[in-house]
Amino acid sequence: MKFMEKNLGLIKRITQIVLLTGIALFGLFFLFGGSDVAAQRLVSHQYQSRQHQALITHVNTKQVQVVNRFVQGDFCNLIFSKQTQADFQKLFVLLNKRQRNERQIASYYDGHYYANLVTQKRLNQTDKHLLQEKNQTVYQQQKNRLDTIQIWFDQTQDANKFLTKTQKTFQADPRQLNLAQVSQANAYYKLIKNRRWQHYWQPQMQKILTYFKNAQANKDKSQLAQENAELEELKNAPLTQAYRPAHVTIIDNVQAVDVADKILQDAGITANKVLYFSQNDQTLSLLRRSGGHYHTQGALIRVTANQVMSGSYRIRALISNPSETAGVITDPQQSNFGRYYEDATGMNAEINTISDYNLSQPIFWLKNNPTLQNSILFSNSQTLGFIYSGNSVLNNGICAAESDLIQLTNVVDSGTLLYIS
């Protein structure tokens, strides 16, 4: 009795909590007309594909949060099953990852500039986080925004290198700078997409331009004519490499992966990783096998040209700036057909200048075709080809944008199965 008297307040509080929880759960039961079934229906409506863990593009966040509070309050599983609670937990994990990616990318923007906190390491980490997003529309929207920051960052880093070099020359002897160098330095300065670096270089560029303007006034006409001619040539030349955002195609349809999965199953393909090319959609996608089915990993890549027959191939080599003696065995009668050698001179073949790998036998020399200096070699027992970038249309070739080719080289490796449907 004394115990009851001493703890009466605590007992009342516990009773109130139990009653309030019961009323809330009853209200939810009444509101959603069936509790567990309604909650499961709500979960299902937030998915584009449960199999691929892909949420719809616009999740009803507020409604999910309200229902989840009631689900979490059902400690004894009086209304909601353990499965429903687990499904809500999975839903929240996916939603939190999507919102985290949004916040990270937003923090990288400073208007039409990139923020000071941006580093290459952070960009790479965010890029990896984006791969966890299975909704292609959301992924590609986030990827495009991140690519823009990457381009701004690369431009600024490139500008910093050139301007640092120019500044050192100017400090050593201002007379060493000619019109072309000053014009190019000014062009690089305009590429800077970070406020801090822009403020850093602005007074230094102003000093160089002012000095050079005064120096030009003292030069004779012949010198000025020569420098103007050099400047005209410079206008048609790239500064370094051309930076451009990735060209992506938004395909908001996970069913495309289901079709690919069925085609691969029917073909008896069981490889853990497949680079899948759909000739109907003209898209490349990396698929991974899990639980007996294939799932997407990353975005779909749009192919701009294709001249390859359907069938199974293997990635043989990722080629990047090959040596002068690099070559590929093109004779199907040889056991090493389709194999890439960094130095193929040991094959005792004569050096030739044939640029078409379909015509060059027994060896195709990479140096003969600039388009393939950065490419992906693939082959089967009778056919070899390349995935490449550029404006050429090559027989037994698959052409994609340069940014997409770089993306592919980061996710495939020698031995990866290439399946063309």
PDB file of N, CA, C and O in Angstrom, residues 74-109:
ATOM      1  N   ASP A  74       3.948   1.736 -32.071  1.00  0.00           N
ATOM      2  CA  ASP A  74       3.302   0.444 -31.816  1.00  0.00           C
ATOM      3  C   ASP A  74       4.352  -0.552 -31.332  1.00  0.00           C
ATOM      4  O   ASP A  74       4.743  -1.469 -32.056  1.00  0.00           O
ATOM      5  N   PHE A  75       4.789  -0.394 -30.076  1.00  0.00           N
ATOM      6  CA  PHE A  75       5.892  -1.200 -29.544  1.00  0.00           C
ATOM      7  C   PHE A  75       5.560  -2.683 -29.472  1.00  0.00           C
ATOM      8  O   PHE A  75       6.420  -3.540 -29.619  1.00  0.00           O
ATOM      9  N   CYS A  76       4.323  -2.977 -29.228  1.00  0.00           N
ATOM     10  CA  CYS A  76       3.930  -4.384 -29.015  1.00  0.00           C
ATOM     11  C   CYS A  76       3.342  -5.027 -30.263  1.00  0.00           C
ATOM     12  O   CYS A  76       2.759  -6.113 -30.179  1.00  0.00           O
ATOM     13  N   ASN A  77       3.430  -4.339 -31.391  1.00  0.00           N
ATOM     14  CA  ASN A  77       2.892  -4.868 -32.655  1.00  0.00           C
ATOM     15  C   ASN A  77       1.405  -5.201 -32.543  1.00  0.00           C
ATOM     16  O   ASN A  77       0.941  -6.240 -33.034  1.00  0.00           O
ATOM     17  N   LEU A  78       0.679  -4.292 -31.873  1.00  0.00           N
ATOM     18  CA  LEU A  78      -0.758  -4.518 -31.707  1.00  0.00           C
ATOM     19  C   LEU A  78      -1.510  -4.288 -33.014  1.00  0.00           C
ATOM     20  O   LEU A  78      -2.524  -4.935 -33.269  1.00  0.00           O
ATOM     21  N   ILE A  79      -1.030  -3.355 -33.812  1.00  0.00           N
ATOM     22  CA  ILE A  79      -1.706  -3.023 -35.079  1.00  0.00           C
ATOM     23  C   ILE A  79      -0.808  -3.302 -36.275  1.00  0.00           C
ATOM     24  O   ILE A  79      -1.260  -3.839 -37.285  1.00  0.00           O
ATOM     25  N   PHE A  80       0.471  -2.950 -36.150  1.00  0.00           N
ATOM     26  CA  PHE A  80       1.392  -3.094 -37.277  1.00  0.00           C
ATOM     27  C   PHE A  80       2.333  -4.280 -37.054  1.00  0.00           C
ATOM     28  O   PHE A  80       2.898  -4.454 -35.976  1.00  0.00           O
ATOM     29  N   SER A  81       2.483  -5.068 -38.077  1.00  0.00           N
ATOM     30  CA  SER A  81       3.346  -6.244 -37.994  1.00  0.00           C
ATOM     31  C   SER A  81       4.821  -5.842 -38.003  1.00  0.00           C
ATOM     32  O   SER A  81       5.173  -4.713 -38.371  1.00  0.00           O
ATOM     33  N   LYS A  82       5.667  -6.780 -37.610  1.00  0.00           N
ATOM     34  CA  LYS A  82       7.110  -6.540 -37.652  1.00  0.00           C
ATOM     35  C   LYS A  82       7.571  -6.281 -39.085  1.00  0.00           C
ATOM     36  O   LYS A  82       8.490  -5.490 -39.312  1.00  0.00           O
ATOM     37  N   GLN A  83       6.937  -6.949 -40.043  1.00  0.00           N
ATOM     38  CA  GLN A  83       7.297  -6.759 -41.450  1.00  0.00           C
ATOM     39  C   GLN A  83       7.017  -5.330 -41.894  1.00  0.00           C
ATOM     40  O   GLN A  83       7.816  -4.714 -42.596  1.00  0.00           O
ATOM     41  N   THR A  84       5.862  -4.793 -41.456  1.00  0.00           N
ATOM     42  CA  THR A  84       5.526  -3.409 -41.808  1.00  0.00           C
ATOM     43  C   THR A  84       6.538  -2.438 -41.210  1.00  0.00           C
ATOM     44  O   THR A  84       6.977  -1.492 -41.876  1.00  0.00           O
ATOM     45  N   GLN A  85       6.925  -2.671 -39.961  1.00  0.00           N
ATOM     46  CA  GLN A  85       7.919  -1.816 -39.330  1.00  0.00           C
ATOM     47  C   GLN A  85       9.256  -1.892 -40.065  1.00  0.00           C
ATOM     48  O   GLN A  85       9.921  -0.883 -40.271  1.00  0.00           O
ATOM     49  N   ALA A  86       9.636  -3.113 -40.481  1.00  0.00           N
ATOM     50  CA  ALA A  86      10.901  -3.283 -41.220  1.00  0.00           C
ATOM     51  C   ALA A  86      10.833  -2.586 -42.576  1.00  0.00           C
ATOM     52  O   ALA A  86      11.803  -1.967 -43.024  1.00  0.00           O
ATOM     53  N   ASP A  87       9.676  -2.664 -43.250  1.00  0.00           N
ATOM     54  CA  ASP A  87       9.521  -2.025 -44.564  1.00  0.00           C
ATOM     55  C   ASP A  87       9.617  -0.513 -44.461  1.00  0.00           C
ATOM     56  O   ASP A  87      10.202   0.149 -45.322  1.00  0.00           O
ATOM     57  N   PHE A  88       9.022   0.035 -43.388  1.00  0.00           N
ATOM     58  CA  PHE A  88       9.116   1.487 -43.182  1.00  0.00           C
ATOM     59  C   PHE A  88      10.554   1.900 -42.903  1.00  0.00           C
ATOM     60  O   PHE A  88      11.002   2.964 -43.331  1.00  0.00           O
ATOM     61  N   GLN A  89      11.280   1.059 -42.168  1.00  0.00           N
ATOM     62  CA  GLN A  89      12.674   1.360 -41.880  1.00  0.00           C
ATOM     63  C   GLN A  89      13.497   1.404 -43.158  1.00  0.00           C
ATOM     64  O   GLN A  89      14.313   2.313 -43.367  1.00  0.00           O
ATOM     65  N   LYS A  90      13.298   0.436 -44.060  1.00  0.00           N
ATOM     66  CA  LYS A  90      13.998   0.405 -45.347  1.00  0.00           C
ATOM     67  C   LYS A  90      13.656   1.639 -46.180  1.00  0.00           C
ATOM     68  O   LYS A  90      14.523   2.239 -46.820  1.00  0.00           O
ATOM     69  N   LEU A  91      12.361   1.989 -46.151  1.00  0.00           N
ATOM     70  CA  LEU A  91      11.908   3.153 -46.907  1.00  0.00           C
ATOM     71  C   LEU A  91      12.600   4.425 -46.431  1.00  0.00           C
ATOM     72  O   LEU A  91      13.050   5.251 -47.230  1.00  0.00           O
ATOM     73  N   PHE A  92      12.732   4.554 -45.100  1.00  0.00           N
ATOM     74  CA  PHE A  92      13.366   5.740 -44.541  1.00  0.00           C
ATOM     75  C   PHE A  92      14.857   5.782 -44.842  1.00  0.00           C
ATOM     76  O   PHE A  92      15.427   6.848 -45.058  1.00  0.00           O
ATOM     77  N   VAL A  93      15.506   4.633 -44.856  1.00  0.00           N
ATOM     78  CA  VAL A  93      16.935   4.591 -45.189  1.00  0.00           C
ATOM     79  C   VAL A  93      17.157   5.100 -46.606  1.00  0.00           C
ATOM     80  O   VAL A  93      18.043   5.931 -46.862  1.00  0.00           O
ATOM     81  N   LEU A  94      16.356   4.614 -47.557  1.00  0.00           N
ATOM     82  CA  LEU A  94      16.488   5.044 -48.954  1.00  0.00           C
ATOM     83  C   LEU A  94      16.184   6.529 -49.099  1.00  0.00           C
ATOM     84  O   LEU A  94      16.886   7.257 -49.821  1.00  0.00           O
ATOM     85  N   LEU A  95      15.137   6.982 -48.410  1.00  0.00           N
ATOM     86  CA  LEU A  95      14.746   8.389 -48.496  1.00  0.00           C
ATOM     87  C   LEU A  95      15.808   9.290 -47.880  1.00  0.00           C
ATOM     88  O   LEU A  95      16.136  10.349 -48.419  1.00  0.00           O
ATOM     89  N   ASN A  96      16.384   8.871 -46.758  1.00  0.00           N
ATOM     90  CA  ASN A  96      17.436   9.669 -46.107  1.00  0.00           C
ATOM     91  C   ASN A  96      18.682   9.763 -46.979  1.00  0.00           C
ATOM     92  O   ASN A  96      19.335  10.804 -47.031  1.00  0.00           O
ATOM     93  N   LYS A  97      19.032   8.675 -47.675  1.00  0.00           N
ATOM     94  CA  LYS A  97      20.184   8.710 -48.574  1.00  0.00           C
ATOM     95  C   LYS A  97      19.944   9.678 -49.728  1.00  0.00           C
ATOM     96  O   LYS A  97      20.841  10.429 -50.123  1.00  0.00           O
ATOM     97  N   ARG A  98      18.721   9.669 -50.261  1.00  0.00           N
ATOM     98  CA  ARG A  98      18.404  10.599 -51.358  1.00  0.00           C
ATOM     99  C   ARG A  98      18.505  12.040 -50.878  1.00  0.00           C
ATOM    100  O   ARG A  98      19.078  12.895 -51.561  1.00  0.00           O
ATOM    101  N   GLN A  99      17.946  12.318 -49.699  1.00  0.00           N
ATOM    102  CA  GLN A  99      17.977  13.683 -49.167  1.00  0.00           C
ATOM    103  C   GLN A  99      19.395  14.104 -48.797  1.00  0.00           C
ATOM    104  O   GLN A  99      19.761  15.270 -48.951  1.00  0.00           O
ATOM    105  N   ARG A 100      20.212  13.136 -48.310  1.00  0.00           N
ATOM    106  CA  ARG A 100      21.614  13.435 -48.013  1.00  0.00           C
ATOM    107  C   ARG A 100      22.343  13.862 -49.278  1.00  0.00           C
ATOM    108  O   ARG A 100      23.111  14.839 -49.277  1.00  0.00           O
ATOM    109  N   ASN A 101      22.119  13.150 -50.382  1.00  0.00           N
ATOM    110  CA  ASN A 101      22.756  13.508 -51.649  1.00  0.00           C
ATOM    111  C   ASN A 101      22.346  14.899 -52.105  1.00  0.00           C
ATOM    112  O   ASN A 101      23.175  15.677 -52.593  1.00  0.00           O
ATOM    113  N   GLU A 102      21.050  15.204 -51.949  1.00  0.00           N
ATOM    114  CA  GLU A 102      20.560  16.536 -52.323  1.00  0.00           C
ATOM    115  C   GLU A 102      21.260  17.624 -51.519  1.00  0.00           C
ATOM    116  O   GLU A 102      21.667  18.646 -52.063  1.00  0.00           O
ATOM    117  N   ARG A 103      21.388  17.387 -50.216  1.00  0.00           N
ATOM    118  CA  ARG A 103      22.025  18.402 -49.348  1.00  0.00           C
ATOM    119  C   ARG A 103      23.501  18.568 -49.700  1.00  0.00           C
ATOM    120  O   ARG A 103      24.016  19.701 -49.729  1.00  0.00           O
ATOM    121  N   GLN A 104      24.184  17.459 -49.957  1.00  0.00           N
ATOM    122  CA  GLN A 104      25.602  17.544 -50.294  1.00  0.00           C
ATOM    123  C   GLN A 104      25.813  18.343 -51.573  1.00  0.00           C
ATOM    124  O   GLN A 104      26.660  19.243 -51.626  1.00  0.00           O
ATOM    125  N   ILE A 105      25.044  18.019 -52.604  1.00  0.00           N
ATOM    126  CA  ILE A 105      25.206  18.708 -53.888  1.00  0.00           C
ATOM    127  C   ILE A 105      24.839  20.184 -53.758  1.00  0.00           C
ATOM    128  O   ILE A 105      25.526  21.056 -54.296  1.00  0.00           O
ATOM    129  N   ALA A 106      23.757  20.465 -53.017  1.00  0.00           N
ATOM    130  CA  ALA A 106      23.344  21.868 -52.822  1.00  0.00           C
ATOM    131  C   ALA A 106      24.441  22.664 -52.121  1.00  0.00           C
ATOM    132  O   ALA A 106      24.654  23.839 -52.425  1.00  0.00           O
ATOM    133  N   SER A 107      25.161  22.027 -51.189  1.00  0.00           N
ATOM    134  CA  SER A 107      26.215  22.728 -50.454  1.00  0.00           C
ATOM    135  C   SER A 107      27.411  23.059 -51.340  1.00  0.00           C
ATOM    136  O   SER A 107      28.232  23.905 -50.980  1.00  0.00           O
ATOM    137  N   TYR A 108      27.522  22.404 -52.494  1.00  0.00           N
ATOM    138  CA  TYR A 108      28.639  22.658 -53.406  1.00  0.00           C
ATOM    139  C   TYR A 108      28.407  23.896 -54.268  1.00  0.00           C
ATOM    140  O   TYR A 108      29.335  24.378 -54.915  1.00  0.00           O
ATOM    141  N   TYR A 109      27.167  24.389 -54.300  1.00  0.00           N
ATOM    142  CA  TYR A 109      26.837  25.540 -55.142  1.00  0.00           C
ATOM    143  C   TYR A 109      26.969  26.843 -54.363  1.00  0.00           C
ATOM    144  O   TYR A 109      26.594  26.933 -53.196  1.00  0.00           O
TER     145      TYR A 109
END
